[in-house]
PDB file of C-alpha atoms and ligand atoms in Angstrom:
ATOM      1  CA  UNK A  20       0.012  -0.033   0.010  1.00  0.00           C
ATOM      2  CA  UNK A  21       1.060   3.575  -0.684  1.00  0.00           C
ATOM      3  CA  UNK A  22       1.482   5.693   2.497  1.00  0.00           C
ATOM      4  CA  UNK A  23       3.180   8.950   3.480  1.00  0.00           C
ATOM      5  CA  UNK A  24       6.551   8.828   5.389  1.00  0.00           C
ATOM      6  CA  UNK A  25       5.302  10.193   8.710  1.00  0.00           C
ATOM      7  CA  UNK A  26       4.316   7.069  10.580  1.00  0.00           C
ATOM      8  CA  UNK A  27       6.892   4.823   8.838  1.00  0.00           C
ATOM      9  CA  UNK A  28       9.839   7.103   9.784  1.00  0.00           C
ATOM     10  CA  UNK A  29       8.422   7.758  13.318  1.00  0.00           C
ATOM     11  CA  UNK A  30       8.353   4.043  13.970  1.00  0.00           C
ATOM     12  CA  UNK A  31      11.855   3.656  12.576  1.00  0.00           C
ATOM     13  CA  UNK A  32      13.142   6.497  14.819  1.00  0.00           C
ATOM     14  CA  UNK A  33      11.393   5.150  17.886  1.00  0.00           C
ATOM     15  CA  UNK A  34      12.475   1.546  17.365  1.00  0.00           C
ATOM     16  CA  UNK A  35      16.011   2.115  16.198  1.00  0.00           C
ATOM     17  CA  UNK A  36      16.183   1.072  12.607  1.00  0.00           C
ATOM     18  CA  UNK A  37      16.225   2.894   9.208  1.00  0.00           C
ATOM     19  CA  UNK A  38      14.061   2.704   6.169  1.00  0.00           C
ATOM     20  CA  UNK A  39      15.796   2.438   2.835  1.00  0.00           C
ATOM     21  CA  UNK A  40      15.249   5.058   0.154  1.00  0.00           C
ATOM     22  CA  UNK A  41      16.145   3.627  -3.299  1.00  0.00           C
ATOM     23  CA  UNK A  42      16.105   5.519  -6.607  1.00  0.00           C
ATOM     24  CA  UNK A  43      14.008   4.229  -9.487  1.00  0.00           C
ATOM     25  CA  UNK A  44      14.364   4.922 -13.198  1.00  0.00           C
ATOM     26  CA  UNK A  45      12.440   2.277 -15.044  1.00  0.00           C
ATOM     27  CA  UNK A  46      10.449  -0.927 -14.736  1.00  0.00           C
ATOM     28  CA  UNK A  47      13.370  -3.105 -13.714  1.00  0.00           C
ATOM     29  CA  UNK A  48      14.485  -0.903 -10.825  1.00  0.00           C
ATOM     30  CA  UNK A  49      10.961  -0.693  -9.455  1.00  0.00           C
ATOM     31  CA  UNK A  50      10.509  -4.486  -9.708  1.00  0.00           C
ATOM     32  CA  UNK A  51      13.858  -5.221  -8.147  1.00  0.00           C
ATOM     33  CA  UNK A  52      13.320  -2.894  -5.164  1.00  0.00           C
ATOM     34  CA  UNK A  53       9.731  -4.133  -4.553  1.00  0.00           C
ATOM     35  CA  UNK A  54      10.852  -7.733  -4.711  1.00  0.00           C
ATOM     36  CA  UNK A  55      13.710  -7.141  -2.314  1.00  0.00           C
ATOM     37  CA  UNK A  56      11.562  -5.197   0.193  1.00  0.00           C
ATOM     38  CA  UNK A  57       8.705  -7.761  -0.095  1.00  0.00           C
ATOM     39  CA  UNK A  58      11.009 -10.690   0.450  1.00  0.00           C
ATOM     40  CA  UNK A  59      12.337  -8.922   3.604  1.00  0.00           C
ATOM     41  CA  UNK A  60       8.863  -7.768   4.702  1.00  0.00           C
ATOM     42  CA  UNK A  61      10.281  -4.210   5.009  1.00  0.00           C
ATOM     43  CA  UNK A  62       8.692  -0.783   4.420  1.00  0.00           C
ATOM     44  CA  UNK A  63      10.422   0.898   1.535  1.00  0.00           C
ATOM     45  CA  UNK A  64      10.763   4.273  -0.152  1.00  0.00           C
ATOM     46  CA  UNK A  65      10.908   4.479  -3.925  1.00  0.00           C
ATOM     47  CA  UNK A  66      12.572   7.715  -5.019  1.00  0.00           C
ATOM     48  CA  UNK A  67      12.205   9.685  -8.220  1.00  0.00           C
ATOM     49  CA  UNK A  68      14.526  12.535  -9.157  1.00  0.00           C
ATOM     50  CA  UNK A  69      13.966  15.337 -11.628  1.00  0.00           C
ATOM     51  CA  UNK A  70      16.209  13.485 -14.137  1.00  0.00           C
ATOM     52  CA  UNK A  71      14.294  10.261 -13.664  1.00  0.00           C
ATOM     53  CA  UNK A  72      11.114  12.123 -14.484  1.00  0.00           C
ATOM     54  CA  UNK A  73      12.694  13.479 -17.583  1.00  0.00           C
ATOM     55  CA  UNK A  74      13.932  10.025 -18.552  1.00  0.00           C
ATOM     56  CA  UNK A  75      10.874   7.896 -17.845  1.00  0.00           C
ATOM     57  CA  UNK A  76       7.974  10.348 -17.627  1.00  0.00           C
ATOM     58  CA  UNK A  77       6.158  11.317 -14.419  1.00  0.00           C
ATOM     59  CA  UNK A  78       2.847   9.653 -15.300  1.00  0.00           C
ATOM     60  CA  UNK A  79       4.634   6.386 -16.255  1.00  0.00           C
ATOM     61  CA  UNK A  80       6.612   6.181 -12.993  1.00  0.00           C
ATOM     62  CA  UNK A  81       3.552   6.970 -10.882  1.00  0.00           C
ATOM     63  CA  UNK A  82       1.419   4.393 -12.700  1.00  0.00           C
ATOM     64  CA  UNK A  83       4.102   1.692 -12.265  1.00  0.00           C
ATOM     65  CA  UNK A  84       4.656   2.423  -8.577  1.00  0.00           C
ATOM     66  CA  UNK A  85       0.998   2.628  -7.773  1.00  0.00           C
ATOM     67  CA  UNK A  86       0.373  -0.759  -9.304  1.00  0.00           C
ATOM     68  CA  UNK A  87       3.369  -2.279  -7.612  1.00  0.00           C
ATOM     69  CA  UNK A  88       2.322  -0.805  -4.218  1.00  0.00           C
ATOM     70  CA  UNK A  89      -1.235  -1.949  -4.631  1.00  0.00           C
ATOM     71  CA  UNK A  90      -0.084  -5.558  -5.170  1.00  0.00           C
ATOM     72  CA  UNK A  91       2.398  -5.483  -2.297  1.00  0.00           C
ATOM     73  CA  UNK A  92       1.754  -6.206   1.285  1.00  0.00           C
ATOM     74  CA  UNK A  93       4.269  -3.700   2.643  1.00  0.00           C
ATOM     75  CA  UNK A  94       4.089   0.093   3.245  1.00  0.00           C
ATOM     76  CA  UNK A  95       5.522   1.841   0.112  1.00  0.00           C
ATOM     77  CA  UNK A  96       6.341   5.586  -0.020  1.00  0.00           C
ATOM     78  CA  UNK A  97       6.690   7.340  -3.400  1.00  0.00           C
ATOM     79  CA  UNK A  98       9.107  10.171  -2.891  1.00  0.00           C
ATOM     80  CA  UNK A  99      10.431  13.035  -4.929  1.00  0.00           C
ATOM     81  CA  UNK A 100      14.194  13.141  -4.416  1.00  0.00           C
ATOM     82  CA  UNK A 101      15.947  16.522  -4.326  1.00  0.00           C
ATOM     83  CA  UNK A 102      13.015  18.447  -5.676  1.00  0.00           C
ATOM     84  CA  UNK A 103      14.662  21.698  -6.936  1.00  0.00           C
ATOM     85  CA  UNK A 104      11.570  23.835  -7.004  1.00  0.00           C
ATOM     86  CA  UNK A 105       8.153  24.385  -5.330  1.00  0.00           C
ATOM     87  CA  UNK A 106       6.562  23.886  -8.750  1.00  0.00           C
ATOM     88  CA  UNK A 107       7.997  20.404  -9.230  1.00  0.00           C
ATOM     89  CA  UNK A 108       7.081  19.439  -5.640  1.00  0.00           C
ATOM     90  CA  UNK A 109       3.560  20.548  -6.200  1.00  0.00           C
ATOM     91  CA  UNK A 110       3.359  18.612  -9.576  1.00  0.00           C
ATOM     92  CA  UNK A 111       4.543  15.478  -7.871  1.00  0.00           C
ATOM     93  CA  UNK A 112       2.037  15.884  -4.977  1.00  0.00           C
ATOM     94  CA  UNK A 113      -0.756  16.337  -7.508  1.00  0.00           C
ATOM     95  CA  UNK A 114       0.491  13.221  -9.397  1.00  0.00           C
ATOM     96  CA  UNK A 115       0.137  11.065  -6.301  1.00  0.00           C
ATOM     97  CA  UNK A 116       3.563  11.150  -4.507  1.00  0.00           C
ATOM     98  CA  UNK A 117       3.221  10.533  -0.777  1.00  0.00           C
ATOM     99  CA  UNK A 118       6.462  12.258   0.331  1.00  0.00           C
ATOM    100  CA  UNK A 119       8.423  15.029  -1.296  1.00  0.00           C
ATOM    101  CA  UNK A 120      11.919  16.401  -0.646  1.00  0.00           C
ATOM    102  CA  UNK A 121      12.248  20.061  -1.403  1.00  0.00           C
ATOM    103  CA  UNK A 122      15.938  20.749  -1.800  1.00  0.00           C
ATOM    104  CA  UNK A 123      16.512  24.431  -1.904  1.00  0.00           C
ATOM    105  CA  UNK A 124      19.520  24.005   0.516  1.00  0.00           C
ATOM    106  CA  UNK A 125      21.784  25.879  -1.851  1.00  0.00           C
ATOM    107  CA  UNK A 126      19.778  29.088  -1.322  1.00  0.00           C
ATOM    108  CA  UNK A 127      20.365  31.590   1.471  1.00  0.00           C
ATOM    109  CA  UNK A 128      18.669  30.456   4.793  1.00  0.00           C
ATOM    110  CA  UNK A 129      15.609  32.691   4.477  1.00  0.00           C
ATOM    111  CA  UNK A 130      14.915  31.642   0.881  1.00  0.00           C
ATOM    112  CA  UNK A 131      15.376  27.967   1.737  1.00  0.00           C
ATOM    113  CA  UNK A 132      12.836  28.435   4.617  1.00  0.00           C
ATOM    114  CA  UNK A 133      10.329  30.256   2.452  1.00  0.00           C
ATOM    115  CA  UNK A 134      10.404  27.681  -0.408  1.00  0.00           C
ATOM    116  CA  UNK A 135      10.200  24.806   2.082  1.00  0.00           C
ATOM    117  CA  UNK A 136       7.349  26.393   4.001  1.00  0.00           C
ATOM    118  CA  UNK A 137       5.427  26.736   0.849  1.00  0.00           C
ATOM    119  CA  UNK A 138       5.817  23.100   0.014  1.00  0.00           C
ATOM    120  CA  UNK A 139       4.971  21.983   3.571  1.00  0.00           C
ATOM    121  CA  UNK A 140       1.676  24.003   3.478  1.00  0.00           C
ATOM    122  CA  UNK A 141       0.648  22.422   0.079  1.00  0.00           C
ATOM    123  CA  UNK A 142       1.751  18.980   0.950  1.00  0.00           C
ATOM    124  CA  UNK A 143       0.260  18.778   4.528  1.00  0.00           C
ATOM    125  CA  UNK A 144      -3.162  19.896   3.238  1.00  0.00           C
ATOM    126  CA  UNK A 145      -3.049  16.787   1.009  1.00  0.00           C
ATOM    127  CA  UNK A 146      -1.681  14.309   3.525  1.00  0.00           C
ATOM    128  CA  UNK A 147       1.813  14.297   1.974  1.00  0.00           C
ATOM    129  CA  UNK A 148       4.913  14.417   4.158  1.00  0.00           C
ATOM    130  CA  UNK A 149       7.925  16.609   3.466  1.00  0.00           C
ATOM    131  CA  UNK A 150      11.750  16.266   3.738  1.00  0.00           C
ATOM    132  CA  UNK A 151      14.147  19.161   3.355  1.00  0.00           C
ATOM    133  CA  UNK A 152      17.858  19.716   3.794  1.00  0.00           C
ATOM    134  CA  UNK A 153      20.144  22.064   5.664  1.00  0.00           C
ATOM    135  CA  UNK A 154      23.864  22.025   4.960  1.00  0.00           C
ATOM    136  CA  UNK A 155      25.510  20.867   1.698  1.00  0.00           C
ATOM    137  CA  UNK A 156      26.743  17.361   0.707  1.00  0.00           C
ATOM    138  CA  UNK A 157      29.701  17.016  -1.675  1.00  0.00           C
ATOM    139  CA  UNK A 158      29.380  15.068  -4.933  1.00  0.00           C
ATOM    140  CA  UNK A 159      27.056  14.887  -7.840  1.00  0.00           C
ATOM    141  CA  UNK A 160      23.323  14.228  -7.479  1.00  0.00           C
ATOM    142  CA  UNK A 161      21.009  14.452 -10.414  1.00  0.00           C
ATOM    143  CA  UNK A 162      23.584  16.349 -12.447  1.00  0.00           C
ATOM    144  CA  UNK A 163      24.130  18.972  -9.731  1.00  0.00           C
ATOM    145  CA  UNK A 164      27.662  19.020  -8.417  1.00  0.00           C
ATOM    146  CA  UNK A 165      29.009  20.338  -5.175  1.00  0.00           C
ATOM    147  CA  UNK A 166      32.786  20.509  -4.931  1.00  0.00           C
ATOM    148  CA  UNK A 167      34.342  19.017  -1.751  1.00  0.00           C
ATOM    149  CA  UNK A 168      35.502  22.428  -0.566  1.00  0.00           C
ATOM    150  CA  UNK A 169      31.970  23.806  -0.926  1.00  0.00           C
ATOM    151  CA  UNK A 170      30.370  21.024   1.204  1.00  0.00           C
ATOM    152  CA  UNK A 171      29.102  22.378   4.511  1.00  0.00           C
ATOM    153  CA  UNK A 172      28.224  20.258   7.513  1.00  0.00           C
ATOM    154  CA  UNK A 173      24.818  20.910   9.158  1.00  0.00           C
ATOM    155  CA  UNK A 174      25.100  23.009  12.323  1.00  0.00           C
ATOM    156  CA  UNK A 175      23.028  21.944  15.385  1.00  0.00           C
ATOM    157  CA  UNK A 176      21.439  25.313  15.863  1.00  0.00           C
ATOM    158  CA  UNK A 177      20.569  25.698  12.255  1.00  0.00           C
ATOM    159  CA  UNK A 178      18.904  22.266  12.200  1.00  0.00           C
ATOM    160  CA  UNK A 179      16.785  23.269  15.209  1.00  0.00           C
ATOM    161  CA  UNK A 180      15.722  26.597  13.777  1.00  0.00           C
ATOM    162  CA  UNK A 181      15.170  25.118  10.282  1.00  0.00           C
ATOM    163  CA  UNK A 182      12.751  22.468  11.577  1.00  0.00           C
ATOM    164  CA  UNK A 183      10.883  25.022  13.738  1.00  0.00           C
ATOM    165  CA  UNK A 184      10.748  27.581  10.927  1.00  0.00           C
ATOM    166  CA  UNK A 185       9.440  25.172   8.248  1.00  0.00           C
ATOM    167  CA  UNK A 186       7.369  22.432   9.937  1.00  0.00           C
ATOM    168  CA  UNK A 187       8.990  19.662   7.900  1.00  0.00           C
ATOM    169  CA  UNK A 188       8.563  15.995   8.780  1.00  0.00           C
ATOM    170  CA  UNK A 189      12.131  14.809   8.206  1.00  0.00           C
ATOM    171  CA  UNK A 190      15.520  16.512   7.872  1.00  0.00           C
ATOM    172  CA  UNK A 191      18.434  15.683   5.620  1.00  0.00           C
ATOM    173  CA  UNK A 192      21.732  16.589   7.166  1.00  0.00           C
ATOM    174  CA  UNK A 193      25.284  16.862   5.947  1.00  0.00           C
ATOM    175  CA  UNK A 194      27.757  14.942   8.275  1.00  0.00           C
ATOM    176  CA  UNK A 195      30.421  13.815   5.853  1.00  0.00           C
ATOM    177  CA  UNK A 196      28.637  11.621   3.282  1.00  0.00           C
ATOM    178  CA  UNK A 197      28.782  12.522  -0.436  1.00  0.00           C
ATOM    179  CA  UNK A 198      26.674  11.657  -3.510  1.00  0.00           C
ATOM    180  CA  UNK A 199      28.187   9.326  -6.083  1.00  0.00           C
ATOM    181  CA  UNK A 200      31.367   7.201  -5.836  1.00  0.00           C
ATOM    182  CA  UNK A 201      33.725   7.823  -2.918  1.00  0.00           C
ATOM    183  CA  UNK A 202      37.381   8.327  -3.665  1.00  0.00           C
ATOM    184  CA  UNK A 203      38.486   7.273  -0.169  1.00  0.00           C
ATOM    185  CA  UNK A 204      36.738   5.846   2.923  1.00  0.00           C
ATOM    186  CA  UNK A 205      33.936   8.222   3.995  1.00  0.00           C
ATOM    187  CA  UNK A 206      34.345   9.585   7.533  1.00  0.00           C
ATOM    188  CA  UNK A 207      31.157  10.463   9.263  1.00  0.00           C
ATOM    189  CA  UNK A 208      30.849  13.094  12.008  1.00  0.00           C
ATOM    190  CA  UNK A 209      28.949  10.933  14.470  1.00  0.00           C
ATOM    191  CA  UNK A 210      29.243  13.446  17.384  1.00  0.00           C
ATOM    192  CA  UNK A 211      27.565  16.055  15.248  1.00  0.00           C
ATOM    193  CA  UNK A 212      24.802  13.603  14.245  1.00  0.00           C
ATOM    194  CA  UNK A 213      24.076  12.654  17.819  1.00  0.00           C
ATOM    195  CA  UNK A 214      23.988  16.396  18.888  1.00  0.00           C
ATOM    196  CA  UNK A 215      21.475  17.104  16.158  1.00  0.00           C
ATOM    197  CA  UNK A 216      19.327  14.114  17.049  1.00  0.00           C
ATOM    198  CA  UNK A 217      19.315  15.096  20.724  1.00  0.00           C
ATOM    199  CA  UNK A 218      18.376  18.668  19.772  1.00  0.00           C
ATOM    200  CA  UNK A 219      15.376  17.556  17.633  1.00  0.00           C
ATOM    201  CA  UNK A 220      14.570  14.057  18.725  1.00  0.00           C
ATOM    202  CA  UNK A 221      11.113  14.124  17.253  1.00  0.00           C
ATOM    203  CA  UNK A 222      12.384  14.756  13.729  1.00  0.00           C
ATOM    204  CA  UNK A 223      13.687  11.688  11.763  1.00  0.00           C
ATOM    205  CA  UNK A 224      17.059  12.422  10.282  1.00  0.00           C
ATOM    206  CA  UNK A 225      17.966  11.409   6.726  1.00  0.00           C
ATOM    207  CA  UNK A 226      21.381  10.289   5.462  1.00  0.00           C
ATOM    208  CA  UNK A 227      21.964  11.060   1.811  1.00  0.00           C
ATOM    209  CA  UNK A 228      25.040   9.753  -0.129  1.00  0.00           C
ATOM    210  CA  UNK A 229      25.034   6.425   1.607  1.00  0.00           C
ATOM    211  CA  UNK A 230      26.246   4.151  -1.188  1.00  0.00           C
ATOM    212  CA  UNK A 231      29.753   3.000  -0.458  1.00  0.00           C
ATOM    213  CA  UNK A 232      29.488   3.790   3.277  1.00  0.00           C
ATOM    214  CA  UNK A 233      30.675   0.732   5.238  1.00  0.00           C
ATOM    215  CA  UNK A 234      27.973  -1.246   7.044  1.00  0.00           C
ATOM    216  CA  UNK A 235      29.367  -0.535  10.516  1.00  0.00           C
ATOM    217  CA  UNK A 236      29.203   3.228   9.817  1.00  0.00           C
ATOM    218  CA  UNK A 237      25.557   2.966   8.678  1.00  0.00           C
ATOM    219  CA  UNK A 238      24.704   0.923  11.852  1.00  0.00           C
ATOM    220  CA  UNK A 239      26.397   3.573  13.991  1.00  0.00           C
ATOM    221  CA  UNK A 240      24.498   6.352  12.193  1.00  0.00           C
ATOM    222  CA  UNK A 241      21.200   4.587  12.805  1.00  0.00           C
ATOM    223  CA  UNK A 242      22.080   4.206  16.546  1.00  0.00           C
ATOM    224  CA  UNK A 243      22.643   7.978  16.595  1.00  0.00           C
ATOM    225  CA  UNK A 244      19.330   8.998  15.041  1.00  0.00           C
ATOM    226  CA  UNK A 245      19.363   8.281  11.255  1.00  0.00           C
ATOM    227  CA  UNK A 246      15.907   6.843  10.305  1.00  0.00           C
ATOM    228  CA  UNK A 247      16.049   6.967   6.497  1.00  0.00           C
ATOM    229  CA  UNK A 248      19.066   6.008   4.295  1.00  0.00           C
ATOM    230  CA  UNK A 249      19.305   7.020   0.580  1.00  0.00           C
ATOM    231  CA  UNK A 250      20.941   4.649  -1.804  1.00  0.00           C
ATOM    232  CA  UNK A 251      21.281   5.198  -5.566  1.00  0.00           C
ATOM    233  CA  UNK A 252      24.836   4.650  -6.752  1.00  0.00           C
ATOM    234  CA  UNK A 253      25.212   1.158  -5.212  1.00  0.00           C
ATOM    235  CA  UNK A 254      22.113   0.064  -7.218  1.00  0.00           C
ATOM    236  CA  UNK A 255      23.425   1.580 -10.491  1.00  0.00           C
ATOM    237  CA  UNK A 256      26.734  -0.150 -10.029  1.00  0.00           C
ATOM    238  CA  UNK A 257      25.180  -3.552  -9.183  1.00  0.00           C
ATOM    239  CA  UNK A 258      22.957  -3.268 -12.295  1.00  0.00           C
ATOM    240  CA  UNK A 259      25.657  -2.047 -14.739  1.00  0.00           C
ATOM    241  CA  UNK A 260      28.433  -4.343 -13.589  1.00  0.00           C
ATOM    242  CA  UNK A 261      26.152  -7.314 -13.911  1.00  0.00           C
ATOM    243  CA  UNK A 262      24.838  -6.525 -17.342  1.00  0.00           C
ATOM    244  CA  UNK A 263      28.286  -5.618 -18.505  1.00  0.00           C
ATOM    245  CA  UNK A 264      29.692  -8.924 -17.333  1.00  0.00           C
ATOM    246  CA  UNK A 265      26.747 -10.816 -18.930  1.00  0.00           C
ATOM    247  CA  UNK A 266      27.199  -9.052 -22.280  1.00  0.00           C
ATOM    248  CA  UNK A 267      30.961  -9.667 -22.215  1.00  0.00           C
ATOM    249  CA  UNK A 268      30.411 -13.432 -21.438  1.00  0.00           C
ATOM    250  CA  UNK A 269      27.729 -13.753 -24.135  1.00  0.00           C
ATOM    251  CA  UNK A 270      28.672 -11.284 -26.857  1.00  0.00           C
ATOM    252  CA  UNK A 271      26.392 -12.848 -29.411  1.00  0.00           C
ATOM    253  CA  UNK A 272      23.300 -12.808 -27.236  1.00  0.00           C
ATOM    254  CA  UNK A 273      20.278 -10.743 -28.265  1.00  0.00           C
ATOM    255  CA  UNK A 274      18.270 -11.817 -25.320  1.00  0.00           C
ATOM    256  CA  UNK A 275      17.295  -8.402 -23.920  1.00  0.00           C
ATOM    257  CA  UNK A 276      15.186  -9.883 -21.152  1.00  0.00           C
ATOM    258  CA  UNK A 277      18.035 -12.203 -19.923  1.00  0.00           C
ATOM    259  CA  UNK A 278      20.485  -9.311 -19.810  1.00  0.00           C
ATOM    260  CA  UNK A 279      18.127  -6.815 -18.052  1.00  0.00           C
ATOM    261  CA  UNK A 280      16.811  -9.596 -15.842  1.00  0.00           C
ATOM    262  CA  UNK A 281      20.353 -10.302 -14.518  1.00  0.00           C
ATOM    263  CA  UNK A 282      20.758  -6.631 -13.704  1.00  0.00           C
ATOM    264  CA  UNK A 283      17.404  -6.592 -12.056  1.00  0.00           C
ATOM    265  CA  UNK A 284      18.382  -9.637  -9.895  1.00  0.00           C
ATOM    266  CA  UNK A 285      21.566  -7.884  -8.910  1.00  0.00           C
ATOM    267  CA  UNK A 286      19.685  -4.864  -7.620  1.00  0.00           C
ATOM    268  CA  UNK A 287      17.374  -7.093  -5.637  1.00  0.00           C
ATOM    269  CA  UNK A 288      20.261  -8.714  -3.902  1.00  0.00           C
ATOM    270  CA  UNK A 289      21.685  -5.343  -3.104  1.00  0.00           C
ATOM    271  CA  UNK A 290      18.351  -4.195  -1.683  1.00  0.00           C
ATOM    272  CA  UNK A 291      18.063  -7.224   0.495  1.00  0.00           C
ATOM    273  CA  UNK A 292      21.607  -6.720   1.841  1.00  0.00           C
ATOM    274  CA  UNK A 293      20.926  -3.042   2.595  1.00  0.00           C
ATOM    275  CA  UNK A 294      17.697  -3.881   4.398  1.00  0.00           C
ATOM    276  CA  UNK A 295      19.554  -6.393   6.604  1.00  0.00           C
ATOM    277  CA  UNK A 296      22.084  -3.551   7.499  1.00  0.00           C
ATOM    278  CA  UNK A 297      19.282  -1.031   8.125  1.00  0.00           C
ATOM    279  CA  UNK A 298      17.352  -3.404  10.464  1.00  0.00           C
ATOM    280  CA  UNK A 299      14.059  -2.848   8.759  1.00  0.00           C
ATOM    281  CA  UNK A 300      13.342  -6.458   7.815  1.00  0.00           C
ATOM    282  CA  UNK A 301      10.054  -7.781   9.341  1.00  0.00           C
ATOM    283  CA  UNK A 302       8.864  -4.198  10.159  1.00  0.00           C
ATOM    284  CA  UNK A 303       6.281  -3.974   7.360  1.00  0.00           C
TER     285      UNK A 303
HETATM  286  P1  LIG B 407      24.361   7.771  -3.389  1.00  0.00           P
HETATM  287  O1  LIG B 407      24.909   8.485  -4.617  1.00  0.00           O
HETATM  288  O2  LIG B 407      25.407   7.657  -2.322  1.00  0.00           O
HETATM  289  O3  LIG B 407      23.729   6.498  -3.704  1.00  0.00           O
HETATM  290  O4  LIG B 407      23.316   8.745  -2.749  1.00  0.00           O
HETATM  291  C1  LIG B 407      21.905   8.742  -3.214  1.00  0.00           C
HETATM  292  C2  LIG B 407      21.138   9.864  -2.580  1.00  0.00           C
HETATM  293  O5  LIG B 407      21.573  10.383  -1.551  1.00  0.00           O
HETATM  294  C3  LIG B 407      19.890  10.149  -3.184  1.00  0.00           C
HETATM  295  O6  LIG B 407      19.171  11.173  -2.569  1.00  0.00           O
END
């Protein structure tokens, strides 16, 4: 069933696990994520970025997710990932999304608050929950790049005021993760995370850029207040590596379904492994 993120993330926060947020782009990614989450009896968040909308079409993605969620026996959240504008957030809410992230974190504080408040008002009237971000992650997400030197960790006071000023349901924070592929081992600022969590214990915290972060670090982050974990790159890599290997092993093959099917299976395995790390198995 399709639900908003409020109860699902509140339960995760309360009971000390995290819900996986996985990016979708096409039929195969949706099927793989749904199969993995269903096998693990876990709630799941299917996330759509602006680029995914451009690639696959908003109506197509919504129809596929709605159908998949209807057939599944687990809570499913359809989320806009890094919504760059109030307009796109509204469009997604109107199309049937159950959670939206408005990401105007690159704007000055007052403008970030104003845009986020506007989305919160529109979303809450329609039973949709809202995530927003304060601070800046390094890396490239949805074709937007932030250089390492421009990344800015979230400050405790600014997290507190941002949540109070906007009325958001969950908060994405910058504590050392980055979008995309890591060059070295990511080092997370766990003290900062715990301080933010203790200052706003009722607000589920979100970790973006979680692909390539070691399992122990993810577990530690969950212990210190992370309730939602975003994964995209790990899924892309599992899919692409697998179909690459299959095509190299069978260069004459024209069996499109066998090739894409192998990629789909690789994503499903990745989803199941992540859900085991996040502790959300059996929580549906
Ligand atoms: P990764 O690039 O680490 O998978 O991060 C994805 C993400 O944070 C989507 O919002």
